[in-house]
Tab-separated table of C-alpha atoms in Angstrom:
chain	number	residue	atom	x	y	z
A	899	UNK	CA	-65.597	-48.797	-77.536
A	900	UNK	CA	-62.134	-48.406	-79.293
A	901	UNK	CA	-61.903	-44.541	-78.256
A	902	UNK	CA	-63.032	-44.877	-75.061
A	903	UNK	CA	-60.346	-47.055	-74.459
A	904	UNK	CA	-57.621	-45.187	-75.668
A	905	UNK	CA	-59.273	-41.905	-73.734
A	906	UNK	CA	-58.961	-43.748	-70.189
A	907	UNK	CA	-55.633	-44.732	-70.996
A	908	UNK	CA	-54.157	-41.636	-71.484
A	909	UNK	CA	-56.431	-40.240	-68.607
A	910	UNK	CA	-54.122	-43.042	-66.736
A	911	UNK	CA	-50.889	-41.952	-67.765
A	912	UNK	CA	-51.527	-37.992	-67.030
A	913	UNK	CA	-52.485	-38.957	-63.581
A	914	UNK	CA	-49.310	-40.846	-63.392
A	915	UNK	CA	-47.370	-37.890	-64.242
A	916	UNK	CA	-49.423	-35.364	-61.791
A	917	UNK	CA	-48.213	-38.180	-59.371
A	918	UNK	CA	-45.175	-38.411	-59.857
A	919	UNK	CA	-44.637	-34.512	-59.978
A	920	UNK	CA	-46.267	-34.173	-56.504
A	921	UNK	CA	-44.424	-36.534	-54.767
A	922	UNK	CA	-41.024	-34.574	-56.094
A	923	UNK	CA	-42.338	-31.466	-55.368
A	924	UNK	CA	-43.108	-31.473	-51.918
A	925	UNK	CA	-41.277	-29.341	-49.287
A	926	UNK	CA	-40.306	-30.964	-45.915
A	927	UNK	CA	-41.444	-28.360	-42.954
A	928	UNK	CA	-38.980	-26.546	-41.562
A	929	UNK	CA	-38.323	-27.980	-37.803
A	930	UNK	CA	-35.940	-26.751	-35.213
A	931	UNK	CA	-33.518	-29.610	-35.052
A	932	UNK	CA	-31.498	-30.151	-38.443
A	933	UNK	CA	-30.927	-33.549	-37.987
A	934	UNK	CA	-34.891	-34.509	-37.684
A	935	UNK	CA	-35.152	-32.609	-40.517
A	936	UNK	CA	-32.773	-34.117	-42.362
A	937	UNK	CA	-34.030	-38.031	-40.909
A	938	UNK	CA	-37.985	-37.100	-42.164
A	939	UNK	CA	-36.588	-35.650	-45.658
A	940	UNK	CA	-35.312	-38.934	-46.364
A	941	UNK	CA	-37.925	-40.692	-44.762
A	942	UNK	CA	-40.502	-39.011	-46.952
A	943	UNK	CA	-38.577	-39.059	-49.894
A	944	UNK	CA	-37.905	-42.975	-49.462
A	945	UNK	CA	-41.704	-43.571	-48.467
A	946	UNK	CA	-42.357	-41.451	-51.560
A	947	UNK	CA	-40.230	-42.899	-54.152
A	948	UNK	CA	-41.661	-46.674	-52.880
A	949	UNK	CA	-44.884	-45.248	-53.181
A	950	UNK	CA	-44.543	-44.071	-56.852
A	951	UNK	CA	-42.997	-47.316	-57.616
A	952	UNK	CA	-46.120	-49.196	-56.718
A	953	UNK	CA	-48.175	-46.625	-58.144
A	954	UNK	CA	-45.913	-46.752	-61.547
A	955	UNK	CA	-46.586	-50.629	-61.200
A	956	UNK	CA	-50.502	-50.338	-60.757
A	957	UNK	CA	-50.722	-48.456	-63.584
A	958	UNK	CA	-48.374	-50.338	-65.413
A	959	UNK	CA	-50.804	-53.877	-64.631
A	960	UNK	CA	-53.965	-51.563	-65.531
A	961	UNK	CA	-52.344	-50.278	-68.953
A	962	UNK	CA	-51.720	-53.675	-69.646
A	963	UNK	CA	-55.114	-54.693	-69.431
A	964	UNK	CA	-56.628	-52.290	-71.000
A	965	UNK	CA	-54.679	-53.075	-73.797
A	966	UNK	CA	-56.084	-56.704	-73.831
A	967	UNK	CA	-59.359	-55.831	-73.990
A	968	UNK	CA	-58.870	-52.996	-76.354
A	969	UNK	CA	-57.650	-56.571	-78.718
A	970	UNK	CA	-60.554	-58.182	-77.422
A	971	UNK	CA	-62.765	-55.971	-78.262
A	972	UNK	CA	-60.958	-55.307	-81.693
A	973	UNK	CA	-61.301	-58.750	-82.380
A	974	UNK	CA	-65.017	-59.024	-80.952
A	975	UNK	CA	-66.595	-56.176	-83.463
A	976	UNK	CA	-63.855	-58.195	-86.733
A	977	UNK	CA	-66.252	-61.506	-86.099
A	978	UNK	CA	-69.677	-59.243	-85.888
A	979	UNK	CA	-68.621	-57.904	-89.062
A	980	UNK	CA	-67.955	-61.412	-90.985
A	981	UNK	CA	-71.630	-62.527	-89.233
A	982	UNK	CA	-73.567	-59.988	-90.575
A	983	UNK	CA	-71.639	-60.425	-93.906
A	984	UNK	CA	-72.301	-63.821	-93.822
A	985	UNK	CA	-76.105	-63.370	-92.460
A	986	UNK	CA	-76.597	-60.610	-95.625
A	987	UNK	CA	-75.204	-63.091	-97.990
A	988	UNK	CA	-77.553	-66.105	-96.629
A	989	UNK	CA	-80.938	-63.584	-96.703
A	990	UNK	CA	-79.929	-62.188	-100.292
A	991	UNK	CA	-80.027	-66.475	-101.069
A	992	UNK	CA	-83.202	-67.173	-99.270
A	993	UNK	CA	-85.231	-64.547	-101.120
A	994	UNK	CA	-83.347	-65.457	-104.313
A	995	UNK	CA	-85.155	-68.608	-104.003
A	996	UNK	CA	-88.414	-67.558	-102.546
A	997	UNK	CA	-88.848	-65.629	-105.883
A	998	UNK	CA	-87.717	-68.755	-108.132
A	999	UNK	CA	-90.083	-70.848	-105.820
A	1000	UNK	CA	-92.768	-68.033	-106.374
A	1001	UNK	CA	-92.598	-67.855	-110.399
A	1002	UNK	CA	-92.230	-71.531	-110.580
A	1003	UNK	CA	-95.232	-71.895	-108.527
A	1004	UNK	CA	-97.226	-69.284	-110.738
A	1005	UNK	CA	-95.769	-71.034	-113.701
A	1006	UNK	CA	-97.397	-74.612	-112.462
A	1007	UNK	CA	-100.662	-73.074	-111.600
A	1008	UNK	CA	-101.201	-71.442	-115.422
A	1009	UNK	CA	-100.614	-74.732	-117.196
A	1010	UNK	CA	-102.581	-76.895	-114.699
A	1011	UNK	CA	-105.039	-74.554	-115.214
A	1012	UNK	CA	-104.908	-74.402	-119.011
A	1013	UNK	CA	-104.380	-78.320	-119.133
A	1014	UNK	CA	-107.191	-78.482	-116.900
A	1015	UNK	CA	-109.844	-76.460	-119.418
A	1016	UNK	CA	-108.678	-78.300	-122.470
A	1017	UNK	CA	-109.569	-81.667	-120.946
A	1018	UNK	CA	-112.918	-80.729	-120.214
A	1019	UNK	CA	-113.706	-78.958	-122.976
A	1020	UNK	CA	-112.310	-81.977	-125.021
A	1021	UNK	CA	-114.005	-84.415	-122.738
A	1022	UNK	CA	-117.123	-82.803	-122.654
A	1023	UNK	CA	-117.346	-82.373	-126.694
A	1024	UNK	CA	-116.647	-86.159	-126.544
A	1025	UNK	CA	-119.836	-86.848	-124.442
A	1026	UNK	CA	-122.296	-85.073	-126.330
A	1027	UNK	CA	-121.457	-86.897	-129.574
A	1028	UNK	CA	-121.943	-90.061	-127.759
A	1029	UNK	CA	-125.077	-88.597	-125.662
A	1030	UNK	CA	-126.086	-87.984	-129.410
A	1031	UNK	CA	-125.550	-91.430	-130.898
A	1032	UNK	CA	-127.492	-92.641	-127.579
A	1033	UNK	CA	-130.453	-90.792	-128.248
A	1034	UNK	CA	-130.605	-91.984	-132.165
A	1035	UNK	CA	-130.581	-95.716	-130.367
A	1036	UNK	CA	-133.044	-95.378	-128.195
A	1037	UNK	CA	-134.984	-93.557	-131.155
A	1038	UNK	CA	-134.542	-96.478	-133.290
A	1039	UNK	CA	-135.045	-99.155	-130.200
A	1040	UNK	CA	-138.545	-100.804	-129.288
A	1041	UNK	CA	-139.577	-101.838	-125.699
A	1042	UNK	CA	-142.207	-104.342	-126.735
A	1043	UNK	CA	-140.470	-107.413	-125.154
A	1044	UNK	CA	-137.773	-108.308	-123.075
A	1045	UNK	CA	-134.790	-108.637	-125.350
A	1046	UNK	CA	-135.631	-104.602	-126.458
A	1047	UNK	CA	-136.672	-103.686	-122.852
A	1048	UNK	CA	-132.828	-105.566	-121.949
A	1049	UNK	CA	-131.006	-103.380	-124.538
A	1050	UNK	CA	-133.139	-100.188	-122.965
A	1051	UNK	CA	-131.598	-100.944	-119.829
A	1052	UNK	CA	-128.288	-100.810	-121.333
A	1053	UNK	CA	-129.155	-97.500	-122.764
A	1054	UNK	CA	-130.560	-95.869	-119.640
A	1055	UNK	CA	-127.024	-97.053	-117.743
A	1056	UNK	CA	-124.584	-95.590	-120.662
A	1057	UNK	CA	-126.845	-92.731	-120.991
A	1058	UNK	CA	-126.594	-92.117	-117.125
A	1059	UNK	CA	-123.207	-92.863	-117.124
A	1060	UNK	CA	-122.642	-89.805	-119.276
A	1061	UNK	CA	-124.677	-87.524	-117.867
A	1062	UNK	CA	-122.695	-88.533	-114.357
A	1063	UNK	CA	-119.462	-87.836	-115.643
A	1064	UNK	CA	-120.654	-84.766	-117.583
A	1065	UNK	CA	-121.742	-83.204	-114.362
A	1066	UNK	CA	-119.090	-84.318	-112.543
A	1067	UNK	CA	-116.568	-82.270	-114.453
A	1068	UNK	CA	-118.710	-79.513	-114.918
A	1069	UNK	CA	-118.515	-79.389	-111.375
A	1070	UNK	CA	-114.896	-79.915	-110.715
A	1071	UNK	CA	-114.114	-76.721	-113.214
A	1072	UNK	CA	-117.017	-74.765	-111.303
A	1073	UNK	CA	-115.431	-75.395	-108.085
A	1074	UNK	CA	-112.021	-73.100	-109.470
A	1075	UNK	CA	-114.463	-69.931	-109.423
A	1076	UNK	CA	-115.960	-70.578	-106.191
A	1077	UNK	CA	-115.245	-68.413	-102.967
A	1078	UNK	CA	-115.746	-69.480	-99.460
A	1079	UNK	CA	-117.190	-72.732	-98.679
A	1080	UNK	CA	-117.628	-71.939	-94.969
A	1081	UNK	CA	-117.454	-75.719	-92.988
A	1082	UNK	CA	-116.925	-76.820	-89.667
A	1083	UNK	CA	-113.689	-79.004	-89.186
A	1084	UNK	CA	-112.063	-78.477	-92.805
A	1085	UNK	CA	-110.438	-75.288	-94.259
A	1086	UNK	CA	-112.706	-74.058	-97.621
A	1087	UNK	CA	-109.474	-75.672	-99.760
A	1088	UNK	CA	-109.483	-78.570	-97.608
A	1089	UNK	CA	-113.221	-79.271	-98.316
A	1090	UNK	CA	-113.200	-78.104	-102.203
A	1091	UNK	CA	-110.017	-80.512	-102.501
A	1092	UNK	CA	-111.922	-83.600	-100.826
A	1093	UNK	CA	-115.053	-82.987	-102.535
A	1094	UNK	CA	-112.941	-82.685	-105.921
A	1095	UNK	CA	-111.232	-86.023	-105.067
A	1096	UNK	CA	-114.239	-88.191	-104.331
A	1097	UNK	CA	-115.562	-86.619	-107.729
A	1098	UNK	CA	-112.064	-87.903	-109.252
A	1099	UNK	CA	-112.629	-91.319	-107.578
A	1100	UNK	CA	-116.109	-91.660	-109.138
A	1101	UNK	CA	-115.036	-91.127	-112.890
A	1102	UNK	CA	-112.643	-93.666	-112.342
A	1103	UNK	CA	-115.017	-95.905	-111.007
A	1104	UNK	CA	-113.770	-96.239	-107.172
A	1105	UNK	CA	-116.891	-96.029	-105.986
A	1106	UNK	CA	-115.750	-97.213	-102.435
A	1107	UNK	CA	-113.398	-94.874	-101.403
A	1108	UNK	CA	-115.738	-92.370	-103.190
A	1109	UNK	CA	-118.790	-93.038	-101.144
A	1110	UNK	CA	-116.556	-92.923	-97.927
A	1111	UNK	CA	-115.390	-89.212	-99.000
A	1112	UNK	CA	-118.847	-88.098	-99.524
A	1113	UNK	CA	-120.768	-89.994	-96.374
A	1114	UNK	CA	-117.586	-88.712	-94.462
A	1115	UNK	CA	-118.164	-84.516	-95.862
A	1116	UNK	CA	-121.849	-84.962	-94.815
A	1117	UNK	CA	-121.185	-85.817	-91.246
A	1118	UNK	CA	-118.912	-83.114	-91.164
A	1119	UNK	CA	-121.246	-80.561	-92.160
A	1120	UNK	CA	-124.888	-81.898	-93.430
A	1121	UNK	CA	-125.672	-77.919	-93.915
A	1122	UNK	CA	-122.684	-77.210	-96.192
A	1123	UNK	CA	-123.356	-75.831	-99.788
A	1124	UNK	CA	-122.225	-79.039	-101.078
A	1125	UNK	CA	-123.433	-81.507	-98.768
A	1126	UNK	CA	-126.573	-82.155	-101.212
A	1127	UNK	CA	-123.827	-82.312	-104.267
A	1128	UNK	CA	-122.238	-84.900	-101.743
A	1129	UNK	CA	-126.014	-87.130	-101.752
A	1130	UNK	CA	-126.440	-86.751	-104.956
A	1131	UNK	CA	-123.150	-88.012	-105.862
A	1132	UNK	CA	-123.941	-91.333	-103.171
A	1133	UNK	CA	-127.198	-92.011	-105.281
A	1134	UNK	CA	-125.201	-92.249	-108.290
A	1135	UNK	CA	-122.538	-94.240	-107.034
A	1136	UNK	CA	-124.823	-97.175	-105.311
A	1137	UNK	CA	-126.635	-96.800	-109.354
A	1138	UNK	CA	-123.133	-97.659	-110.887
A	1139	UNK	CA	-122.978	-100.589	-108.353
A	1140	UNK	CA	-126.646	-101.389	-109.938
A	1141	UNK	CA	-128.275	-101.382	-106.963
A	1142	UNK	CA	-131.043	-99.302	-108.117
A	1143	UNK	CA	-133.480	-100.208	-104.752
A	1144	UNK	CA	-130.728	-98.690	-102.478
A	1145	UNK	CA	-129.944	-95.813	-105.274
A	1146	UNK	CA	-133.128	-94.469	-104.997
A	1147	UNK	CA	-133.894	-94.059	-101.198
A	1148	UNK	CA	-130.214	-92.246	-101.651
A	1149	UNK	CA	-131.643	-90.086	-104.098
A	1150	UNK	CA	-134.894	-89.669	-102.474
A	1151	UNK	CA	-132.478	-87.675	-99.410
A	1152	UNK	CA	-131.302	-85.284	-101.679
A	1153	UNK	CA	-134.870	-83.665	-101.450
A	1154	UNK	CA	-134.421	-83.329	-97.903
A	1155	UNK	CA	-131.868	-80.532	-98.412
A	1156	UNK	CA	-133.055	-76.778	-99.099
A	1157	UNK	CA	-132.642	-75.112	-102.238
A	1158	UNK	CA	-130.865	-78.187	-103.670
A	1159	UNK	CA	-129.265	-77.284	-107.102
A	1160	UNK	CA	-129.637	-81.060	-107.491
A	1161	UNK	CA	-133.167	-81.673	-106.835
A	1162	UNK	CA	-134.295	-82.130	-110.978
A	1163	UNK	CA	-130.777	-84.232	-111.416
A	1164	UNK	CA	-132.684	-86.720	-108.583
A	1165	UNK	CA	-135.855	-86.538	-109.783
A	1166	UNK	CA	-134.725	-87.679	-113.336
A	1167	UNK	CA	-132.544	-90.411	-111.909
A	1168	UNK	CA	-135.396	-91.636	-109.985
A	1169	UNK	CA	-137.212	-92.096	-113.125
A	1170	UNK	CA	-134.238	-94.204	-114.496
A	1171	UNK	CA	-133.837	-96.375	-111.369
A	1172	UNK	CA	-137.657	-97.461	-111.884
A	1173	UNK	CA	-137.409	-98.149	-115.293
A	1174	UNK	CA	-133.966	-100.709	-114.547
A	1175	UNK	CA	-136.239	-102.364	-111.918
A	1176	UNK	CA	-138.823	-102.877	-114.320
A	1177	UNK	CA	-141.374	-101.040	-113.076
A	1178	UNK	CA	-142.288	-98.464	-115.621
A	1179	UNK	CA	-145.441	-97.069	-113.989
A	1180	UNK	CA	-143.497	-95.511	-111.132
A	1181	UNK	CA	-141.252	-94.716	-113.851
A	1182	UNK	CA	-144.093	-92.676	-115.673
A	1183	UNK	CA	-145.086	-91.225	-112.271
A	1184	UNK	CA	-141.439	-89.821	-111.167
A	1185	UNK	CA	-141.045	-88.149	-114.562
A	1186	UNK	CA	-144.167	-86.669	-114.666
A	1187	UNK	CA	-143.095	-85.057	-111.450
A	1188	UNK	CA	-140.014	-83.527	-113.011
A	1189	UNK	CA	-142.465	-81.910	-115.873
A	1190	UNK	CA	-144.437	-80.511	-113.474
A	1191	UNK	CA	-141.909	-78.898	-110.692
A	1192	UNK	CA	-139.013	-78.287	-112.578
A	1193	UNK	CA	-140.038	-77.028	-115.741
A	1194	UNK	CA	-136.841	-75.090	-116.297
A	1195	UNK	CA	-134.942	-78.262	-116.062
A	1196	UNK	CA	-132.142	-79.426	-118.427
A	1197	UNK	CA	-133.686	-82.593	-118.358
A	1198	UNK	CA	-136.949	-81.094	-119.379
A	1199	UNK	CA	-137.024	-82.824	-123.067
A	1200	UNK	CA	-135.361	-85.901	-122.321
A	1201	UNK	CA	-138.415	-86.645	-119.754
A	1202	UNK	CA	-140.985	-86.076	-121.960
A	1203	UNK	CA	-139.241	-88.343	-124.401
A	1204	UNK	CA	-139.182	-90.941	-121.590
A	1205	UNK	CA	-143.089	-90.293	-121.135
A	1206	UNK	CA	-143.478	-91.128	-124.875
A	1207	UNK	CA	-141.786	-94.344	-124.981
A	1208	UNK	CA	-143.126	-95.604	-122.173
C-alpha cells in the first residue's frame, strides 16, 4: 500500500511538469493582423498561466491527501502489527495452560485410580476375614429354638450385608474396564457415573436416594446391560430396610431379564429372605433351585451349607 502511494504521487508530479511545459510551449498561429495576434498571445498566455495555477493547486490539494492517507495507512498496518503481537502472545498463554490443565488432569486420574484399587483391595481383604469369622458362627450356632433361630437371623443379615457390599465394589472397579454402555437418554459416562453413584449411596446406607437412581435407570432403558444390576441392587436395598416380603417380589424381577449375570445372586437372596420370615421350607425349596440351575455358582457351597442346617 506504502509504494503504491508514493508511485501515484510521483506519477502526479510528472504530469504536472508535462503540463506545465505544454502550456509554455505553445506557438500562437500566425494571423494577418499584428495586433490580434498580439491581443490572443496574451490572451492565451493569461488563460494559460490561470489555468496552470489551478492545475498547480489541484495537484497541490491531491498531494496533500495522499500524504494523509499514506500516515493513515502507516499508522493502520503499526496497530495490525501490535494485534497480532498481542494475539501470538495470548495463544502461546492459552496452550501454555491447556498443557498444565492436560498433565494435571492425567496426574488426578493416575492417583484416583491407584487410590481407587488400594481401597478395594483393602476393603475387600477386610470382608473375607469377617465373611470368615461369620461362617465359624453360624458353624458353631444351633437353630433349635427361637433365641438360636434370632441370632441366625442376625447372621444371615451381616452375612448379606457383606456379600452386598462385596459385589458392589467389585462392580464399581469392573465398571473402569467397561466400553460402551449404549442407552437411550444418557451418554455411556453419564449412565456408568449414575449407576456408580446409586452403588455409592447403597454402601453408605442411603437407600432412598439409591432406590430412586436405580428405579429412575430402569425407566430409562429396562433393556440396558445394567438394568438387571439396577433390580438386583432394588431387592437388596428394600432387604436392608428388612422388608423381606417386598425384597423378594423385587428379586423375583430380576429373572425377568435375559442372560442376567445376576440371576444366582437372586436366587440365593431369595433363600435368605425366606429364612428371615421364618419360613424355612420355602427356604429349602429356593436353594435347592440354585443347586440345580446354577451349578457353577459362587454361591454353590454356601447353599448346600444352608440345605444342611436347615
Amino acid at each position: 500500500m506504502r509504494i503504491k502511494s508514493k508511485f501515484i504521487i510521483k506519477i502526479l508530479n510528472l504530469l504536472f511538469i508535462l503540463l506545465v511545459t505544454n502550456q509554455c510551449s505553445q506557438v500562437p498561429n500566425p494571423v494577418s493582423n499584428k495586433k490580434t495576434n498580439e491581443s490572443n498571445d496574451y490572451l492565451l498566455n493569461s488563460s494559460a498561466y490561470e489555468k496552470s495555477r489551478e492545475n498547480s493547486r489541484e495537484i497541490k490539494k491531491i498531494k496533500a491527501s495522499y500524504l494523509k492517507q499514506n500516515e493513515y495507512i502507516d499508522s493502520l498496518f503499526y496497530i495490525v502489527e501490535v494485534l497480532v503481537k498481542e494475539t501470538n502472545k495470548q495463544n502461546n498463554v492459552i496452550e501454555e495452560l491447556k498443557a498444565a490443565f492436560l498433565n494435571d488432569l492425567s496426574v488426578f486420574r493416575d492417583d484416583y485410580n491407584s487410590t481407587t484399587d488400594s481401597i478395594y483391595i483393602e476393603l475387600t481383604n477386610n470382608l473375607v476375614r469377617v465373611d470368615n469369622k461369620i461362617s465359624i458362627l453360624e458353624d458353631r450356632a444351633s437353630y433349635t429354638d427361637s433365641t438360636n433361630f434370632e441370632i441366625l437371623n442376625m447372621l444371615v443379615m451381616f452375612e448379606n450385608k457383606i456379600t452386598s457390599l462385596t459385589d458392589s465394589y467389585r462392580e464399581i472397579s469392573q465398571l473402569k474396564t467397561l466400553g460402551n454402555l449404549g442407552n437411550k437418554d444418557l451418554t455411556d459416562t453419564e449412565f456408568r457415573e449414575k449407576y456408580i453413584e446409586g452403588l455409592s449411596l447403597y454402601q453408605n446406607s442411603d437407600y432412598k436416594q439409591s432406590l430412586e437412581i436405580f428405579q429412575d435407570l430402569i425407566v430409562i432403558d429396562k433393556n440396558h446391560d445394567l438394568s438387571d444390576n439396577c433390580q438386583y441392587w432394588i431387592g437388596e436395598i428394600y432387604y436392608g430396610n428388612k422388608d423381606f416380603r417386598r425384597s423378594i417380589k423385587e428379586f423375583e424381577k430380576v429373572f425377568n431379564f435375559k442372560d442376567s449375570n445376576k440371576s444366582d445372586d437372586s436366587q440365593y437372596k431369595l433363600g435368605l429372605c425366606y429364612i428371615n420370615i421364618g419360613n424355612k421350607s420355602r427356604a429349602k425349596d429356593e436353594f435347592q433351585r440354585l443347586i440345580d440351575l446354577y451349578p457353577n455358582s459362587e454361591y454353590f457351597q454356601k447353599t448346600r451349607q444352608w440345605l444342611l442346617k436347615l
